[in-house]
C-alpha atoms as an extended CHARMM CRD file, in Angstrom:
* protein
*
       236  EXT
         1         1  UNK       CA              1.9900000000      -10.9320000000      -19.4740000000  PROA      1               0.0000000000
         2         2  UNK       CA              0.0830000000      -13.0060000000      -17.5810000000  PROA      2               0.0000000000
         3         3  UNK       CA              0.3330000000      -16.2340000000      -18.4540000000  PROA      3               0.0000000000
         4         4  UNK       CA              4.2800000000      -14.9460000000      -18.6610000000  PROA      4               0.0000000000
         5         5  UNK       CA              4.1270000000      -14.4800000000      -15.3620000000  PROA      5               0.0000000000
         6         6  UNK       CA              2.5840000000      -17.4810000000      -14.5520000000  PROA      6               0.0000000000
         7         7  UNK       CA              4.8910000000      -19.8540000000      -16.4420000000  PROA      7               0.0000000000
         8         8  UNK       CA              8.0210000000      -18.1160000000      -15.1580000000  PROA      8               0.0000000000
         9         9  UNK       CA              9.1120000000      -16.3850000000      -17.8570000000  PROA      9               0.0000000000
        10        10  UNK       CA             10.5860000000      -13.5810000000      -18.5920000000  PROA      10              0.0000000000
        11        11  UNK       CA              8.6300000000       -9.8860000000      -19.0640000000  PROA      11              0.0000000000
        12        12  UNK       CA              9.5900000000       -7.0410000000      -20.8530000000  PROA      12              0.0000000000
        13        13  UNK       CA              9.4930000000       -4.2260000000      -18.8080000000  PROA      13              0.0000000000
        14        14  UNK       CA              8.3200000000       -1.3800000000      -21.2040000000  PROA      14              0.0000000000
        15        15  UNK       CA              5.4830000000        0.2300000000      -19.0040000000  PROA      15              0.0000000000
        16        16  UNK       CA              6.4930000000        3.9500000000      -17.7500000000  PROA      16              0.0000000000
        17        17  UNK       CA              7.9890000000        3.5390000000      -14.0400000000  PROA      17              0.0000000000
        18        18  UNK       CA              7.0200000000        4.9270000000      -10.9190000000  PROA      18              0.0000000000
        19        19  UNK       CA              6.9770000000        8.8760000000      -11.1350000000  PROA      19              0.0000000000
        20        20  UNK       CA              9.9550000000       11.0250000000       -9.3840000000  PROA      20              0.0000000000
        21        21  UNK       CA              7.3290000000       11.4720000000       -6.1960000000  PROA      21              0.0000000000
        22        22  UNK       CA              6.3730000000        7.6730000000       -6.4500000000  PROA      22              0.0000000000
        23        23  UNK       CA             10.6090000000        7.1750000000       -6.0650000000  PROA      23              0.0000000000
        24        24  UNK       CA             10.4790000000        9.5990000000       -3.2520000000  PROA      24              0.0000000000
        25        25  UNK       CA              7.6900000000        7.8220000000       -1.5680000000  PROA      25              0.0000000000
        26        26  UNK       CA              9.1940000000        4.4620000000       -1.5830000000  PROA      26              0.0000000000
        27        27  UNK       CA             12.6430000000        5.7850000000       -0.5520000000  PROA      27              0.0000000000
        28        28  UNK       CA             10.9350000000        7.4870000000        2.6630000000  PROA      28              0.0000000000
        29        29  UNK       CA              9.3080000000        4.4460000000        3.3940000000  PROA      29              0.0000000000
        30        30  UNK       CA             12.6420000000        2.0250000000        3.2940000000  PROA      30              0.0000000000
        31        31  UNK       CA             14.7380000000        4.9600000000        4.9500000000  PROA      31              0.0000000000
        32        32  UNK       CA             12.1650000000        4.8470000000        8.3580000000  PROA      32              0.0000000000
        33        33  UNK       CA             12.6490000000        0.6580000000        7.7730000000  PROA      33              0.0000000000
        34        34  UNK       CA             16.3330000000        1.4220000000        8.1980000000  PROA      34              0.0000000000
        35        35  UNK       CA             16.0990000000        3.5090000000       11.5780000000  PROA      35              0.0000000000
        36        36  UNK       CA             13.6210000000        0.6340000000       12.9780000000  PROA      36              0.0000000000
        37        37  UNK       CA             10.4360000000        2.3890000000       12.9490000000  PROA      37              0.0000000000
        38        38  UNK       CA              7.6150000000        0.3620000000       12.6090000000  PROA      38              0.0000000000
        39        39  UNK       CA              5.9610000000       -0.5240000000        9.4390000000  PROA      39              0.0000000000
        40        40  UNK       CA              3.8000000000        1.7500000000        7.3510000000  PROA      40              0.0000000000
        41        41  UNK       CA              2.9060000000        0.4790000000        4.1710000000  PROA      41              0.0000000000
        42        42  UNK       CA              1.1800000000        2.8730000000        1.0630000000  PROA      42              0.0000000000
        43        43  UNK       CA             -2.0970000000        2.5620000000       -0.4280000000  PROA      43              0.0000000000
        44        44  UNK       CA             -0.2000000000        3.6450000000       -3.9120000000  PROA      44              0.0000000000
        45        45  UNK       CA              0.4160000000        0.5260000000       -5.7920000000  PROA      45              0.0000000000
        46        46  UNK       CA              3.7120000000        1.8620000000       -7.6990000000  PROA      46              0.0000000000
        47        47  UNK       CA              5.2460000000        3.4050000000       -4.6540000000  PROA      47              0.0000000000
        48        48  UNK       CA              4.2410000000       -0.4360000000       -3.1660000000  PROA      48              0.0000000000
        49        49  UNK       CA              5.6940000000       -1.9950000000       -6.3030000000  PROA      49              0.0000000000
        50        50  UNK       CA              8.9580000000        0.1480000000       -6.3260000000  PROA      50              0.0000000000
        51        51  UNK       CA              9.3280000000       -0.0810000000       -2.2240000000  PROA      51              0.0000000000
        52        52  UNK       CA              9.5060000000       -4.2760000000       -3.0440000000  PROA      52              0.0000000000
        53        53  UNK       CA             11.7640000000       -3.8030000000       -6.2220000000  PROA      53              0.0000000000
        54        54  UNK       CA             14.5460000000       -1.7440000000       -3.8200000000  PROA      54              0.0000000000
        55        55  UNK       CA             14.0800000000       -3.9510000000       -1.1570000000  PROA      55              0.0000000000
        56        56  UNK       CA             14.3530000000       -7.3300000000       -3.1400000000  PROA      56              0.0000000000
        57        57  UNK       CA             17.7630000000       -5.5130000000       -4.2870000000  PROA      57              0.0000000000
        58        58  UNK       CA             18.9810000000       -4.4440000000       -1.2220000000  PROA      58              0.0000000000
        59        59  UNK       CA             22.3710000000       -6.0540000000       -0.3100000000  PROA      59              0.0000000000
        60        60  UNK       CA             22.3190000000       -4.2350000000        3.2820000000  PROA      60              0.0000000000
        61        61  UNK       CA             23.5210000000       -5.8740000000        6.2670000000  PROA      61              0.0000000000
        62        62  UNK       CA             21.3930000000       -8.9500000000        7.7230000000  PROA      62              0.0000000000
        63        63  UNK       CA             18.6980000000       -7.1510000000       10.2310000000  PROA      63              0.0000000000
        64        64  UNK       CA             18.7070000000       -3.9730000000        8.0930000000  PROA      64              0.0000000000
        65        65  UNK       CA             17.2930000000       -5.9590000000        4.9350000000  PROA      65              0.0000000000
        66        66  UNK       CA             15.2330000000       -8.0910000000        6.9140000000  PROA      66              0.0000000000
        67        67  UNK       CA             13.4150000000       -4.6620000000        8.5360000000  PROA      67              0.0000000000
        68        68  UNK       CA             13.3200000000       -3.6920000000        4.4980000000  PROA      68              0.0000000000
        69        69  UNK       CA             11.6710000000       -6.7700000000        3.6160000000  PROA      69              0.0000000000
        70        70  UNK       CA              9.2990000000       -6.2820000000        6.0640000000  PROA      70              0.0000000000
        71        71  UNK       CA              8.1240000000       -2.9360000000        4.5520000000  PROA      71              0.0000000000
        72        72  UNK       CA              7.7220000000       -4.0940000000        1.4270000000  PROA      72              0.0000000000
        73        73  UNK       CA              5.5250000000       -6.7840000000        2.6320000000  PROA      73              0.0000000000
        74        74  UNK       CA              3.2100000000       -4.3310000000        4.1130000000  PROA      74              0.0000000000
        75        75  UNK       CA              3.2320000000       -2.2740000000        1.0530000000  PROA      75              0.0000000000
        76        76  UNK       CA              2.4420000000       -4.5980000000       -0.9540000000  PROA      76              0.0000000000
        77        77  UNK       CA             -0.5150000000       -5.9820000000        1.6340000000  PROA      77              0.0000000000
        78        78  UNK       CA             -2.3220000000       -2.3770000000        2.1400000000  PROA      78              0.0000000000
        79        79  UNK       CA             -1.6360000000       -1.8120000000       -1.4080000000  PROA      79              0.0000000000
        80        80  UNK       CA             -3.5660000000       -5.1540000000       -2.4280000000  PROA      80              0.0000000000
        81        81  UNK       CA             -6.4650000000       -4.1310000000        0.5520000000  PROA      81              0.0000000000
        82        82  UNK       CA             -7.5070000000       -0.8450000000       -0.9900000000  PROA      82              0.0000000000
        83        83  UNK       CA             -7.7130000000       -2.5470000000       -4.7450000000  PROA      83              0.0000000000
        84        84  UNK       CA             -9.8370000000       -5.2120000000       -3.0160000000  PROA      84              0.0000000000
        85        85  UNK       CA            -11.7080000000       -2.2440000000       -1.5620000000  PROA      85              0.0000000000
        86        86  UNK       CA            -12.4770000000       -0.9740000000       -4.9300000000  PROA      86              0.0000000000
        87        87  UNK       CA            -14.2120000000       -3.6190000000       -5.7150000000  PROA      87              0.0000000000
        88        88  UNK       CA            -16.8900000000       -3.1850000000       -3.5490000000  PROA      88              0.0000000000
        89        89  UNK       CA            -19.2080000000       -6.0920000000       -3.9750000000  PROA      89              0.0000000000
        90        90  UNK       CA            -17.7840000000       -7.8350000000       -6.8430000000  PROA      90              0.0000000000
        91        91  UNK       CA            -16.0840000000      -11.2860000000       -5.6520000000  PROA      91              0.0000000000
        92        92  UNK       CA            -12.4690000000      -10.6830000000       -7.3240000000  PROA      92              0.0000000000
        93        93  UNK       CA            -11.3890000000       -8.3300000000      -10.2830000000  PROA      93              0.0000000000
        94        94  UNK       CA            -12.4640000000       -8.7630000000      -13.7780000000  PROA      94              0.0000000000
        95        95  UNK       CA             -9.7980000000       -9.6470000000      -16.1830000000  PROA      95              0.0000000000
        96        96  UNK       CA             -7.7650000000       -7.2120000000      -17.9410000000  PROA      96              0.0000000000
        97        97  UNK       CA             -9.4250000000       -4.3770000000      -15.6390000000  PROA      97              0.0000000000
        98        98  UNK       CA             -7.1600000000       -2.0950000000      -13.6120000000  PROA      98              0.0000000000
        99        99  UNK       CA             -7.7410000000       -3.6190000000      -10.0720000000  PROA      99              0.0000000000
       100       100  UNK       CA             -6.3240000000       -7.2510000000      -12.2920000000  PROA      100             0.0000000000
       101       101  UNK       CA             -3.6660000000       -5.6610000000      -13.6690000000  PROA      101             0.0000000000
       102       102  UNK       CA             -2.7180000000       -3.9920000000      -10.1080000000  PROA      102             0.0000000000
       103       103  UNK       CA             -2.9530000000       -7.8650000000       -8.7890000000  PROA      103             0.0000000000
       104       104  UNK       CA             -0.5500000000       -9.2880000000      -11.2800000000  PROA      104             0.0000000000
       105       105  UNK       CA              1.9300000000       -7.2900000000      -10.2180000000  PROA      105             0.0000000000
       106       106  UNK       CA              1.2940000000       -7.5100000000       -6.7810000000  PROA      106             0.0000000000
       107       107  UNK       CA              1.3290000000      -11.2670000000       -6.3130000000  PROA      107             0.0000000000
       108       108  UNK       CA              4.4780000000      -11.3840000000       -8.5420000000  PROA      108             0.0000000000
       109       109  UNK       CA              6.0790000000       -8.6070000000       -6.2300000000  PROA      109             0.0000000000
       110       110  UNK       CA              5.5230000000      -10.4220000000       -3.0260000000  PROA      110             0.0000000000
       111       111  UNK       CA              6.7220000000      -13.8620000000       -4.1270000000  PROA      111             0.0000000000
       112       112  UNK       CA             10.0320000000      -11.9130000000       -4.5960000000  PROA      112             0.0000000000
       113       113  UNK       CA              9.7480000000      -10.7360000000       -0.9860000000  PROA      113             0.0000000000
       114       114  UNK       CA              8.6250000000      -14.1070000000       -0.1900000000  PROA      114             0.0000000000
       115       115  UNK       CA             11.5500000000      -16.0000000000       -1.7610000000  PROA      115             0.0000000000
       116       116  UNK       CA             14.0900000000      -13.4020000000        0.5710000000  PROA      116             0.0000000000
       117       117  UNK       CA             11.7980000000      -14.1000000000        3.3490000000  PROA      117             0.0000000000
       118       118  UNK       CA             12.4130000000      -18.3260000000        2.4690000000  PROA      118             0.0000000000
       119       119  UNK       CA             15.9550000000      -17.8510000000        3.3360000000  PROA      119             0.0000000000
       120       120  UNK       CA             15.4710000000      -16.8660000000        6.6950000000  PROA      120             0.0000000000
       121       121  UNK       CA             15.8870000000      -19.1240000000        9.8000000000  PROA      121             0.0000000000
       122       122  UNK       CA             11.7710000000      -18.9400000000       10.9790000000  PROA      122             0.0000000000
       123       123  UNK       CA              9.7660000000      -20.8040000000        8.3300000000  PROA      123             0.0000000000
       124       124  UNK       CA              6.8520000000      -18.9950000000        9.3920000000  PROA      124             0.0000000000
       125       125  UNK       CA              7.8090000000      -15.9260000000        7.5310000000  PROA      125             0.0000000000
       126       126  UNK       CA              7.4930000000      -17.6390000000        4.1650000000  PROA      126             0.0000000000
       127       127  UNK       CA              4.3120000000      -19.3130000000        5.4790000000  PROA      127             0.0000000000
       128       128  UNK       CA              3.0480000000      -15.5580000000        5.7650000000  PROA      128             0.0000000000
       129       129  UNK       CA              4.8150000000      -14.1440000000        2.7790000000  PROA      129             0.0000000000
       130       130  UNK       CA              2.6910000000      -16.6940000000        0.5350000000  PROA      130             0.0000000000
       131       131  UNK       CA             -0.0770000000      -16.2960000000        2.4240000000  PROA      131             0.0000000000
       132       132  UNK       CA             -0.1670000000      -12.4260000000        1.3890000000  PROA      132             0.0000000000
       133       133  UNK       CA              0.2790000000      -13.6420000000       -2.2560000000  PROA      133             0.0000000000
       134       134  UNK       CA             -2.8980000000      -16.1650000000       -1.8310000000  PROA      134             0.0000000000
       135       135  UNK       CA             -4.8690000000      -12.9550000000       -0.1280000000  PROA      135             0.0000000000
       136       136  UNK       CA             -3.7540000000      -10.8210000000       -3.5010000000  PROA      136             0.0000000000
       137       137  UNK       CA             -4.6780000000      -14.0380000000       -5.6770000000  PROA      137             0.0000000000
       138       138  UNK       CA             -8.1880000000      -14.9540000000       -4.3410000000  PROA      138             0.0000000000
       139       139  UNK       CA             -9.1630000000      -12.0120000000       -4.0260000000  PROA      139             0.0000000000
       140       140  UNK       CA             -8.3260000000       -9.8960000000       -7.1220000000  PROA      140             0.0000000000
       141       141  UNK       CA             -7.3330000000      -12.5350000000       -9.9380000000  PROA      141             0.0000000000
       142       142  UNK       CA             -9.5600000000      -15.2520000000       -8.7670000000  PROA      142             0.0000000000
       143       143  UNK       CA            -11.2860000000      -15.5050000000      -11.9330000000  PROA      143             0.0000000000
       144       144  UNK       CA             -7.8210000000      -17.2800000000      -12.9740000000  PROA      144             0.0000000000
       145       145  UNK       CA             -7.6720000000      -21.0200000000      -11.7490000000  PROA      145             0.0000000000
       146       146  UNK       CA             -4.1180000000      -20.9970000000      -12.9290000000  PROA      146             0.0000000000
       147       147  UNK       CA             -3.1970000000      -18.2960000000      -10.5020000000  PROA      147             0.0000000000
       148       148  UNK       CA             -5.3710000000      -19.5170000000       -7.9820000000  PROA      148             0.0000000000
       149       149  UNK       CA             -3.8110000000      -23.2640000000       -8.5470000000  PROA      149             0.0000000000
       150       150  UNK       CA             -0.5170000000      -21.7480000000       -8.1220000000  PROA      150             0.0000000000
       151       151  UNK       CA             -0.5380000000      -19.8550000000       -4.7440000000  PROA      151             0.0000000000
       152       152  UNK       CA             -2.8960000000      -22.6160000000       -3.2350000000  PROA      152             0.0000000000
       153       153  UNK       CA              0.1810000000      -25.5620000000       -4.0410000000  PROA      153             0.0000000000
       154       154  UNK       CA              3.2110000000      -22.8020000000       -2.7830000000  PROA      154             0.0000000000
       155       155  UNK       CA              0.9770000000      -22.5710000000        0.4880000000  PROA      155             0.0000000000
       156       156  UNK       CA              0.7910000000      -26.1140000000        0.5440000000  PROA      156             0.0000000000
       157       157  UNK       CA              3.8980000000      -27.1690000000        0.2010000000  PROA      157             0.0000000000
       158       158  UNK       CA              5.3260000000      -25.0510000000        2.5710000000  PROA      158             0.0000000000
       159       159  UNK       CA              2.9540000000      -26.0850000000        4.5560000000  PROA      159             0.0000000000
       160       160  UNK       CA              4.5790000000      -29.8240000000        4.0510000000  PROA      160             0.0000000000
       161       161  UNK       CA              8.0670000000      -28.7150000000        4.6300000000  PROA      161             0.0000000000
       162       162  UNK       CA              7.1480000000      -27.0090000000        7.6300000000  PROA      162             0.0000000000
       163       163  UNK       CA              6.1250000000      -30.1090000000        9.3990000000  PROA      163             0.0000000000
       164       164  UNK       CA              2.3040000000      -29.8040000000        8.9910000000  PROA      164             0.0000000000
       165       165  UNK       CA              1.4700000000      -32.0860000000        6.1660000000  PROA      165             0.0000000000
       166       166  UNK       CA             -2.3420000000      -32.9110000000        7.4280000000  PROA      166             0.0000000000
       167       167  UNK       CA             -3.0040000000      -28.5550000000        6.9750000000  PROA      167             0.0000000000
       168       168  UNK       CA             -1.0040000000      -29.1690000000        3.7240000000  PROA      168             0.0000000000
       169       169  UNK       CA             -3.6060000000      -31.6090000000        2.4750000000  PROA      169             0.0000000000
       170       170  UNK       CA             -6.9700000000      -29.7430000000        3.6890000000  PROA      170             0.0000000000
       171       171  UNK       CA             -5.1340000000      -26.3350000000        1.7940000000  PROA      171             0.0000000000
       172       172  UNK       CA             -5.4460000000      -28.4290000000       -1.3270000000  PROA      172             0.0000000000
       173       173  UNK       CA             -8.8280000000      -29.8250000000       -0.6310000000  PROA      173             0.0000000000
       174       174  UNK       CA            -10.8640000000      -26.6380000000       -2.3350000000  PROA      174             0.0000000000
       175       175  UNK       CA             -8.5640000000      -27.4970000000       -5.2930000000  PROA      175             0.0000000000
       176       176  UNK       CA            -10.0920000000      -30.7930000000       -5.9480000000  PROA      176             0.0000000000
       177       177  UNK       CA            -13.1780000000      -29.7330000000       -5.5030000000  PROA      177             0.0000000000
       178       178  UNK       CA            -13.6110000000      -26.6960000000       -7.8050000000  PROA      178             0.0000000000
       179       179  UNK       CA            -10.8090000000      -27.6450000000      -10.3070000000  PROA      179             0.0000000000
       180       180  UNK       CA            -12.7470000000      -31.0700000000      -11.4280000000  PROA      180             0.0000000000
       181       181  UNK       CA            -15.4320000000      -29.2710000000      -13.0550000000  PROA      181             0.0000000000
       182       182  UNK       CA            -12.3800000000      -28.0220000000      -15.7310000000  PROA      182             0.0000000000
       183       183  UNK       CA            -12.4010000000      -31.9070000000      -16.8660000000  PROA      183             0.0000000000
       184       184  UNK       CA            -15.8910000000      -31.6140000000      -17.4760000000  PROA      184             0.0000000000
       185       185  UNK       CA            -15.9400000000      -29.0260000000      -19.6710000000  PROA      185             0.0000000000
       186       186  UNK       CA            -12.1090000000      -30.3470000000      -21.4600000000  PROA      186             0.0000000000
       187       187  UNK       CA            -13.7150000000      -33.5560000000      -21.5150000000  PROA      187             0.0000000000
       188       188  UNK       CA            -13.4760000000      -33.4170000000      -25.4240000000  PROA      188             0.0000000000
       189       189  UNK       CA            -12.4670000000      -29.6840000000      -26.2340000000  PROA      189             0.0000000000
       190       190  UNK       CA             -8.6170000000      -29.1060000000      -25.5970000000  PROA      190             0.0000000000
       191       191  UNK       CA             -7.7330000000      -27.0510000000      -22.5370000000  PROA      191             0.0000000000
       192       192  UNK       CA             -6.2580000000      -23.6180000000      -23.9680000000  PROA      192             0.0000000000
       193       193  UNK       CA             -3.2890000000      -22.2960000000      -21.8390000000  PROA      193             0.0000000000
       194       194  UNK       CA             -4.1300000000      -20.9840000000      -18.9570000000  PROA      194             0.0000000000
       195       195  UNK       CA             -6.2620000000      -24.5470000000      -18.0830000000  PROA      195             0.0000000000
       196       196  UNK       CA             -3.7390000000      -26.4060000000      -18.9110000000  PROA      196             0.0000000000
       197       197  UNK       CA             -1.8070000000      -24.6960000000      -16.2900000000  PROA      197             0.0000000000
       198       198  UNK       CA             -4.2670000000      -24.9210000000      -13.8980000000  PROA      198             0.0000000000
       199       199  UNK       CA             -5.0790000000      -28.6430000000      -14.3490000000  PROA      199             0.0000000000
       200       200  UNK       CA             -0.9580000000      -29.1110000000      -14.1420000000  PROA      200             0.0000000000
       201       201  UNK       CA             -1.9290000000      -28.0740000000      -10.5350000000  PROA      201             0.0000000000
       202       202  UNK       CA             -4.9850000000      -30.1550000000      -10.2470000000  PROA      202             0.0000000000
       203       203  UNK       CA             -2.5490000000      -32.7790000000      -10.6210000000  PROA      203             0.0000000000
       204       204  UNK       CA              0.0680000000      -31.5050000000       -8.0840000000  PROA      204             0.0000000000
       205       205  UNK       CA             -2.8880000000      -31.1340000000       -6.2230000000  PROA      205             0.0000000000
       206       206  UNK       CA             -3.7160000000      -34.6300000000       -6.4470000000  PROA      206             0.0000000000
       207       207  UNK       CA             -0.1320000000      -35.7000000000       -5.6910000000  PROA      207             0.0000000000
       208       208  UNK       CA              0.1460000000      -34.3850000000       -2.7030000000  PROA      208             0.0000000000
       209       209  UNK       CA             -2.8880000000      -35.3800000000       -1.2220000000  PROA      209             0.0000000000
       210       210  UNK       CA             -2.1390000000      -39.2120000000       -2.3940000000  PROA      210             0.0000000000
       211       211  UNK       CA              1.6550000000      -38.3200000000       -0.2370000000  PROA      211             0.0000000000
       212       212  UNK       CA             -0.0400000000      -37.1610000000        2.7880000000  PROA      212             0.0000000000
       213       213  UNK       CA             -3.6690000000      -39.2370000000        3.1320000000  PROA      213             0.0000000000
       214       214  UNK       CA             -2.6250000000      -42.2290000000        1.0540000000  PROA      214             0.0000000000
       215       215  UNK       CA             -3.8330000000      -43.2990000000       -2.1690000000  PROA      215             0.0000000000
       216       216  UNK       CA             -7.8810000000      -43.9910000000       -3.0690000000  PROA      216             0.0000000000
       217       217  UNK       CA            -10.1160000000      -45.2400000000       -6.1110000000  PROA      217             0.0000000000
       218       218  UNK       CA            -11.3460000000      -41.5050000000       -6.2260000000  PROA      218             0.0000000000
       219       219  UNK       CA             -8.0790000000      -39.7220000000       -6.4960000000  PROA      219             0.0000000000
       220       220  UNK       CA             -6.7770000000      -42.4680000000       -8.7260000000  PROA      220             0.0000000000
       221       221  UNK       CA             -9.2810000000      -41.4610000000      -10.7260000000  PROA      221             0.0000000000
       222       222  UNK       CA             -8.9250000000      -37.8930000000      -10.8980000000  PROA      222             0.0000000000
       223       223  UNK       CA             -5.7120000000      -38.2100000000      -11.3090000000  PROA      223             0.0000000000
       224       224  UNK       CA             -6.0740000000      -40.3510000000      -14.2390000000  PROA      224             0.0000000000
       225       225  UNK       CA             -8.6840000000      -38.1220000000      -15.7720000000  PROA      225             0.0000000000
       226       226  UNK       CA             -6.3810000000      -35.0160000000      -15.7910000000  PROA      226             0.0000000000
       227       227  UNK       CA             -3.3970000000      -36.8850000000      -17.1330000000  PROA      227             0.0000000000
       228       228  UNK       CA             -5.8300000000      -37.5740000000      -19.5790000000  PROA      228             0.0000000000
       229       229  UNK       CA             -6.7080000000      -34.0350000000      -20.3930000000  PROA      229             0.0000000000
       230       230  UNK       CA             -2.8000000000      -33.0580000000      -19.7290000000  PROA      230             0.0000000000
       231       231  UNK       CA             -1.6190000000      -35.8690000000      -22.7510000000  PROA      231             0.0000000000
       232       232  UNK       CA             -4.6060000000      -34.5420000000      -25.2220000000  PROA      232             0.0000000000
       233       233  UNK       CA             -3.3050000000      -31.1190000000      -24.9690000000  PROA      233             0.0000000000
       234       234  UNK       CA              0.2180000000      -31.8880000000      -25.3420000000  PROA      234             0.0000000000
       235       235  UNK       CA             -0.5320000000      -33.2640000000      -28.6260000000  PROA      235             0.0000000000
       236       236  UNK       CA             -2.6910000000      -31.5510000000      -29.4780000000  PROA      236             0.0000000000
């Protein structure tokens, strides 16, 4: 499901929905949205998950969705905060455990609040939307360098479009740093899926810095090196 998720495609949905109180939950929370009351959120990650689902679908008028949206993006934030809670000490979740499983659906969830928020007329809100997608990423599936790869090039591109391509650049810059070791170790071994993925965005990564900075012997380089990588595993 992961790597599903990851590559766009589509998921079967055969996991038991949110329970009849869950549904109630979620609908209390969108109906005080409606009547302009501020934002609550839910620590409950399926009344969080359902919240975003009927908010995503929402075809209510303009200010009414956008006060939806908004609830859903807390949900989804204080949702995320008490799984990173659980984890106490431990840097980020540990893969296939409940906490990573909570993330995956979490960062998927607000990247379709995100992409309502991206039609908006303040660019800022999708700065912030992906920004609560990179806090869910880091921090619970940051074992993952392709989901780590992914929200770190959203954030910078938007970044980009919105006018700042120097932050754009230095949001990229941990990127090339801690995705080079990956060529190391794929330096003869083919890259399985999910580092091929992430070394598709060590090239993006690459690639944008070249657009912004300018072009150097060292990202030349790295570039060339994961192209490398990129064409073994393609044929492989």
């Amino acid at each position: 499901m992961s790597y599903r998720l990851e590559l766009r495609l589509p998921v079967e949905d055969d996991l038991v929905g949110p329970s009849a109180q869950q549904r109630a939950s979620a609908e209390a929370l969108l109906e005080g949205a409606r009547r302009g009351e501020p934002t609550h959120g839910t620590d409950d990650v399926a009344v969080a998950l359902e919240v975003a689902r009927l908010a995503v679908a929402s075809q209510e008028p303009g200010r009414t969705r956008f006060h939806l949206l908004l609830e859903a993006a807390t949900s989804l934030s204080v949702a995320a905060e008490a799984c990173i809670v659980r984890l106490g000490r431990r840097p980020c979740a540990a893969p296939g455990s409940e906490e990573w499983v909570d993330g995956v659906a979490l960062a998927a969830a607000a990247r379709q609040v995100t992409a309502k928020f991206a039609a908006q007329p303040d660019p800022q809100l999708e700065e912030r939307g992906l920004g609560l997608v990179g806090r869910i990423v880091t921090r619970l599936l940051g074992e993952c360098h392709a989901f780590v790869g992914r929200a770190m090039i959203e954030s910078a591109r938007c970044f980009q479009r919105n006018g700042d391509p120097d932050r754009a650049a230095r949001h990229v810059e941990a990127v090339l740093v801690d995705f080079e070791v990956l060529l190391d170790h794929f330096e003869v071994e083919d890259p399985l899926d999910e580092y091929v993925i992430a070394l598709e965005y060590l090239l993006a990564a690459v690639q944008l810095t070249i657009e912004v900075r300018g072009s150097s012997a060292d990202l030349e380089a790295l570039g060339n090196r994961t192209r490398h990588v990129l064409a073994r595993a393609s044929t492989g």
